[in-house]
CSV table of C-alpha atoms in Angstrom, one decimal:
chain,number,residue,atom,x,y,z
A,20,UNK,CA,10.6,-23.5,17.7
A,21,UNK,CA,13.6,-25.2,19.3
A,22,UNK,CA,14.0,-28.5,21.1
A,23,UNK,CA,14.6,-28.3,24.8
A,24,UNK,CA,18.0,-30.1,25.6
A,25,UNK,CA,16.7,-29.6,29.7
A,26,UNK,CA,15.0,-33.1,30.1
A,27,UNK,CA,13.8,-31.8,33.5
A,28,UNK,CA,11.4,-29.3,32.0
A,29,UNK,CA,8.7,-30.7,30.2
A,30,UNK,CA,7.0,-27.5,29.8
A,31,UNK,CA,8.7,-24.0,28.5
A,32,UNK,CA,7.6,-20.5,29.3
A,33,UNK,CA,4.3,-21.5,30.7
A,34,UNK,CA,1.9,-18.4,31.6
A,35,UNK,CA,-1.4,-18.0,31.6
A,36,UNK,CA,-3.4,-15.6,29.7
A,37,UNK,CA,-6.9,-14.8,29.1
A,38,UNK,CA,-7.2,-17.5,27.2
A,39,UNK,CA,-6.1,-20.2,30.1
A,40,UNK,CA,-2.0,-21.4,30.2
A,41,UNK,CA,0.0,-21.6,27.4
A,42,UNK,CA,3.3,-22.9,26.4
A,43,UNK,CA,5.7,-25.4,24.6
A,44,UNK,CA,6.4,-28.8,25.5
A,45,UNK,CA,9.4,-31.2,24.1
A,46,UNK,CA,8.0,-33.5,21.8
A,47,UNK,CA,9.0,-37.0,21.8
A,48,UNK,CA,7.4,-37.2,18.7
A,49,UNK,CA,9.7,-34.6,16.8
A,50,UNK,CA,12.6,-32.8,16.8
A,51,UNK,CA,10.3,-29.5,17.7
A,52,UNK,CA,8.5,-28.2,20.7
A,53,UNK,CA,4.7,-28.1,19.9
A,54,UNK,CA,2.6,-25.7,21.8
A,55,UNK,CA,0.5,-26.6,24.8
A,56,UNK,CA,-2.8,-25.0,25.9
A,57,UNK,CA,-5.2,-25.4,28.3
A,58,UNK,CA,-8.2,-23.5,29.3
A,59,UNK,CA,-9.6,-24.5,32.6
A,60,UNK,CA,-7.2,-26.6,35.2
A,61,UNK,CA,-4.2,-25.7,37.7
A,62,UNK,CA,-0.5,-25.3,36.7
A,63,UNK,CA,0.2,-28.0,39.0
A,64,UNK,CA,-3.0,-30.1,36.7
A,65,UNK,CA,-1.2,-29.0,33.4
A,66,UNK,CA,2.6,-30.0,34.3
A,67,UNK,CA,1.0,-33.7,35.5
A,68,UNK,CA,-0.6,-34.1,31.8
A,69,UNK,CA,2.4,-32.8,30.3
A,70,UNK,CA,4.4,-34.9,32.0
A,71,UNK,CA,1.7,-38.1,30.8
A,72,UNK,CA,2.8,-37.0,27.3
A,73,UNK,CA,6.1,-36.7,28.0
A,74,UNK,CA,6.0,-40.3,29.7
A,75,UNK,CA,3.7,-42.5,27.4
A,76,UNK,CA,5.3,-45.7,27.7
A,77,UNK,CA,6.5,-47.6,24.3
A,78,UNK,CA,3.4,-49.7,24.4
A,79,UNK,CA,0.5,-46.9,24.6
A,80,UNK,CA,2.9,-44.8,21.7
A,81,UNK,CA,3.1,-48.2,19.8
A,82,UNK,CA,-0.6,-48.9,19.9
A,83,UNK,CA,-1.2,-44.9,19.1
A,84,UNK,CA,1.4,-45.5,15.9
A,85,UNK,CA,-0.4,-48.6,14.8
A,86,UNK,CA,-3.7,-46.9,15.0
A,87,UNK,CA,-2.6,-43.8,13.2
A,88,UNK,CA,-0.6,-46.1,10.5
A,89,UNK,CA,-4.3,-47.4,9.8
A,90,UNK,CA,-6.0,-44.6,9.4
A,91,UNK,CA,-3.8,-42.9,7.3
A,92,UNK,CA,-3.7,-46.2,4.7
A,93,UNK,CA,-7.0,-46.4,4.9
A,94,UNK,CA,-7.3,-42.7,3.4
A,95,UNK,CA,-4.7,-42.6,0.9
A,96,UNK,CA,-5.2,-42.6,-2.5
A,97,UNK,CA,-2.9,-45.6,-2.9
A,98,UNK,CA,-1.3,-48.1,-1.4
A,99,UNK,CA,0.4,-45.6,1.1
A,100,UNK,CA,1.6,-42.2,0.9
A,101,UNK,CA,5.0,-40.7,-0.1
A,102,UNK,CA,6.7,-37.6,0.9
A,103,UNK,CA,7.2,-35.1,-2.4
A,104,UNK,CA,10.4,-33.9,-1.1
A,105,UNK,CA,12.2,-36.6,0.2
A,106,UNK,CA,10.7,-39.4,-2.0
A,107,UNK,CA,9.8,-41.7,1.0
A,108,UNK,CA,6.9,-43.6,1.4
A,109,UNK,CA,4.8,-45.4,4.0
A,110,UNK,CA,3.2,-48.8,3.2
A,111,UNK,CA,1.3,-51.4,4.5
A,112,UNK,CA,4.6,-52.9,5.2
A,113,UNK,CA,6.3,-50.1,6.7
A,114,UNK,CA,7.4,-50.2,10.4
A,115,UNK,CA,4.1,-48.0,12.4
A,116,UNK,CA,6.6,-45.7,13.7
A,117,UNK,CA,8.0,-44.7,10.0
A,118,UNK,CA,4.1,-42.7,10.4
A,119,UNK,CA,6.1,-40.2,12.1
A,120,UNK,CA,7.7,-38.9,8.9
A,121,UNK,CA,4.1,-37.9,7.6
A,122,UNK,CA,2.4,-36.6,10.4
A,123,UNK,CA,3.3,-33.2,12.2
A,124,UNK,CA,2.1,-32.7,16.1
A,125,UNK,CA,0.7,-29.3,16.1
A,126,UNK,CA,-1.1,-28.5,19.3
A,127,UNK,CA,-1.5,-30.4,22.9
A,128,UNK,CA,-4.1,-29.8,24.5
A,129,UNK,CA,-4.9,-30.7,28.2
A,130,UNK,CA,-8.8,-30.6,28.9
A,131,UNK,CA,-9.6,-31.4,32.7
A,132,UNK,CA,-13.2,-32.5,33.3
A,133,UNK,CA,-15.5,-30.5,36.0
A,134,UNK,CA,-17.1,-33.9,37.0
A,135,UNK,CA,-13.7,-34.8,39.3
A,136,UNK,CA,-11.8,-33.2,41.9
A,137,UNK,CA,-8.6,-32.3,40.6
A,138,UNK,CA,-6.7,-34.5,43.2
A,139,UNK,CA,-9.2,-37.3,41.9
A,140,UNK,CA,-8.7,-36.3,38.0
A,141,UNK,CA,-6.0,-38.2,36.3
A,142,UNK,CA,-3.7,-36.9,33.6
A,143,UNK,CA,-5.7,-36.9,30.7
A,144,UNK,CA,-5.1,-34.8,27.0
A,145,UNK,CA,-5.3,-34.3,23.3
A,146,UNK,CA,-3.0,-34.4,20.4
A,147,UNK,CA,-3.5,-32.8,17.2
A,148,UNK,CA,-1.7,-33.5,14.1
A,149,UNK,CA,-1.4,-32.0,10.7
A,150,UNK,CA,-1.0,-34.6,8.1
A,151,UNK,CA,-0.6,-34.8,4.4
A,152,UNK,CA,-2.5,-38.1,2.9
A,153,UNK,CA,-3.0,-36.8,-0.5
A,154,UNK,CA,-0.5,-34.7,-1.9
A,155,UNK,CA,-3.4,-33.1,-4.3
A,156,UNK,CA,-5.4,-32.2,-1.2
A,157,UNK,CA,-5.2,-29.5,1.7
A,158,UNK,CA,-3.8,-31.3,4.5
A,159,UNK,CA,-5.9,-33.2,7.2
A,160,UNK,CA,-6.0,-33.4,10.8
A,161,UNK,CA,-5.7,-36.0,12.6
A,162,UNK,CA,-5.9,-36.7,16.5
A,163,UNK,CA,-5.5,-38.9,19.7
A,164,UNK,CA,-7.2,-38.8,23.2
A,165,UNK,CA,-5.1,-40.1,26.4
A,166,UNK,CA,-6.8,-40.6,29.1
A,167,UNK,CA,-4.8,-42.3,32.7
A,168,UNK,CA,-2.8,-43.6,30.0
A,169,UNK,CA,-5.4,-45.4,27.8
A,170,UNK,CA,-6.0,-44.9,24.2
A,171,UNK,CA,-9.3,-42.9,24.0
A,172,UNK,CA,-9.2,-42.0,20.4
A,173,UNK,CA,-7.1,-41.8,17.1
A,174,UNK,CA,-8.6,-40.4,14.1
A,175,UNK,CA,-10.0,-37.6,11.7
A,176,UNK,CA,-10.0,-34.1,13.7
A,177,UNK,CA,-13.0,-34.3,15.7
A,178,UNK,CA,-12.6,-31.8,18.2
A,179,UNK,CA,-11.5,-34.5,21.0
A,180,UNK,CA,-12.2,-34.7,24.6
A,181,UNK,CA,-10.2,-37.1,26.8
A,182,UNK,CA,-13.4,-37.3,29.4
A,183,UNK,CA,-15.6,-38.7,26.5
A,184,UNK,CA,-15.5,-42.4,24.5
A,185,UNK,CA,-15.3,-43.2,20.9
A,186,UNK,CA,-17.2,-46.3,20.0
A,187,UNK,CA,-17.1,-47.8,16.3
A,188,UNK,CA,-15.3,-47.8,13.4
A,189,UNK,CA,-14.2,-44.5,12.8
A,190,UNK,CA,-11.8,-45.0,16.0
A,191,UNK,CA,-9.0,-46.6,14.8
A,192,UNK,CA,-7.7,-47.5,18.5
A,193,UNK,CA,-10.7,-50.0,18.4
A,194,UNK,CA,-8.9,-51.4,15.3
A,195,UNK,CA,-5.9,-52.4,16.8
C-alpha cells in the first residue's frame, strides 16, 4: 500500500460492497495506508470518522501512546521489547511515541450506533493493531476505541465498539 501525498483525501477508492464500504485511509501513524471498513453507516458518516482519525489532536494521540506504551511493558517478557531486525528497543524510559516502531495499524474500523440519528451521532471508530511483544510468540493485537474524540479503550484485541465503555484495569486509558 502507498501513502497518499493528497492531504485533501482522507479516504482512497472508497466503494461499498456487500460487505458495507471499504477503502484506505493515510495513516498518521505510519508511512502506509491501512484499510478502512465499515458495515452499516453513510459515506458521508464514514468520511466524518475518517476524517476524526485523520484529525486526533496531539493530546488524544499522546494519551492513546502513553496507554499503549503501558500495556505493551506490562506484557513483555522484560523490561521492554526490542525489534530483531533493527536492534531497537522500547523501555520504561523510552519517549510513548517511540511505541510506534513496535506496533503496526492494521484495520480502521468505523462502527455507527443504531441508538442515534446519524446527524446526532458523532464520529466515533476503532483501531486495530498488530504487535510483536514477545519475539518467541505469534503476534498480538492490540486496539483503541475513539469516540467524539475521547479515549474509549486501549488494550488486548477485544473486538471493540466505540458506543460501549471499558471499566477496570484491563483498559489502559484508565491508567493514564
Amino acid at each position: 500500500m502507498e501513502r497518499s501525498s493528497d492531504k485533501h483525501r482522507t479516504i482512497n477508492d472508497l466503494h461499498y460492497t456487500q460487505y458495507g464500504w471499504e477503502g484506505t485511509v493515510s495513516s498518521p501513524l505510519s508511512e502506509f495506508d491501512i484499510p478502512l471498513s465499515s458495515r452499516d453507516g453513510s459515506e458521508d458518516y464514514v468520511k466524518l470518522c475518517a476524517d476524526a482519525f485523520l484529525g486526533m489532536s496531539d493530546e488524544l494521540l499522546e494519551r492513546l501512546l502513553r496507554a499503549t506504551a503501558a500495556y505493551v511493558l506490562d506484557n513483555a517478557p522484560d523490561e521492554g521489547i526490542t525489534d530483531e531486525e533493527t536492534g531497537e528497543c522500547f523501555t520504561e524510559s523510552s519517549p510513548p511515541r517511540d511505541i510506534l516502531k513496535f506496533i503496526f495499524p492494521v484495520r480502521l474500523v468505523i462502527k455507527p450506533t443504531k441508538l442515534l440519528s446519524e446527524e446526532d451521532m458523532p464520529p466515533a471508530f476503532v483501531l486495530e493493531f498488530n504487535c510483536c511483544i514477545d519475539p518467541d510468540e505469534a503476534s498480538d493485537g492490540l486496539e483503541w476505541a475513539v469516540r467524539d474524540g475521547d479515549p474509549l479503550y486501549v488494550g488486548e484485541y477485544i473486538g471493540c465498539d466505540p458506543w460501549e465503555s471499558y471499566p477496570g484495569e484491563d483498559n489502559y486509558i484508565n491508567r493514564v
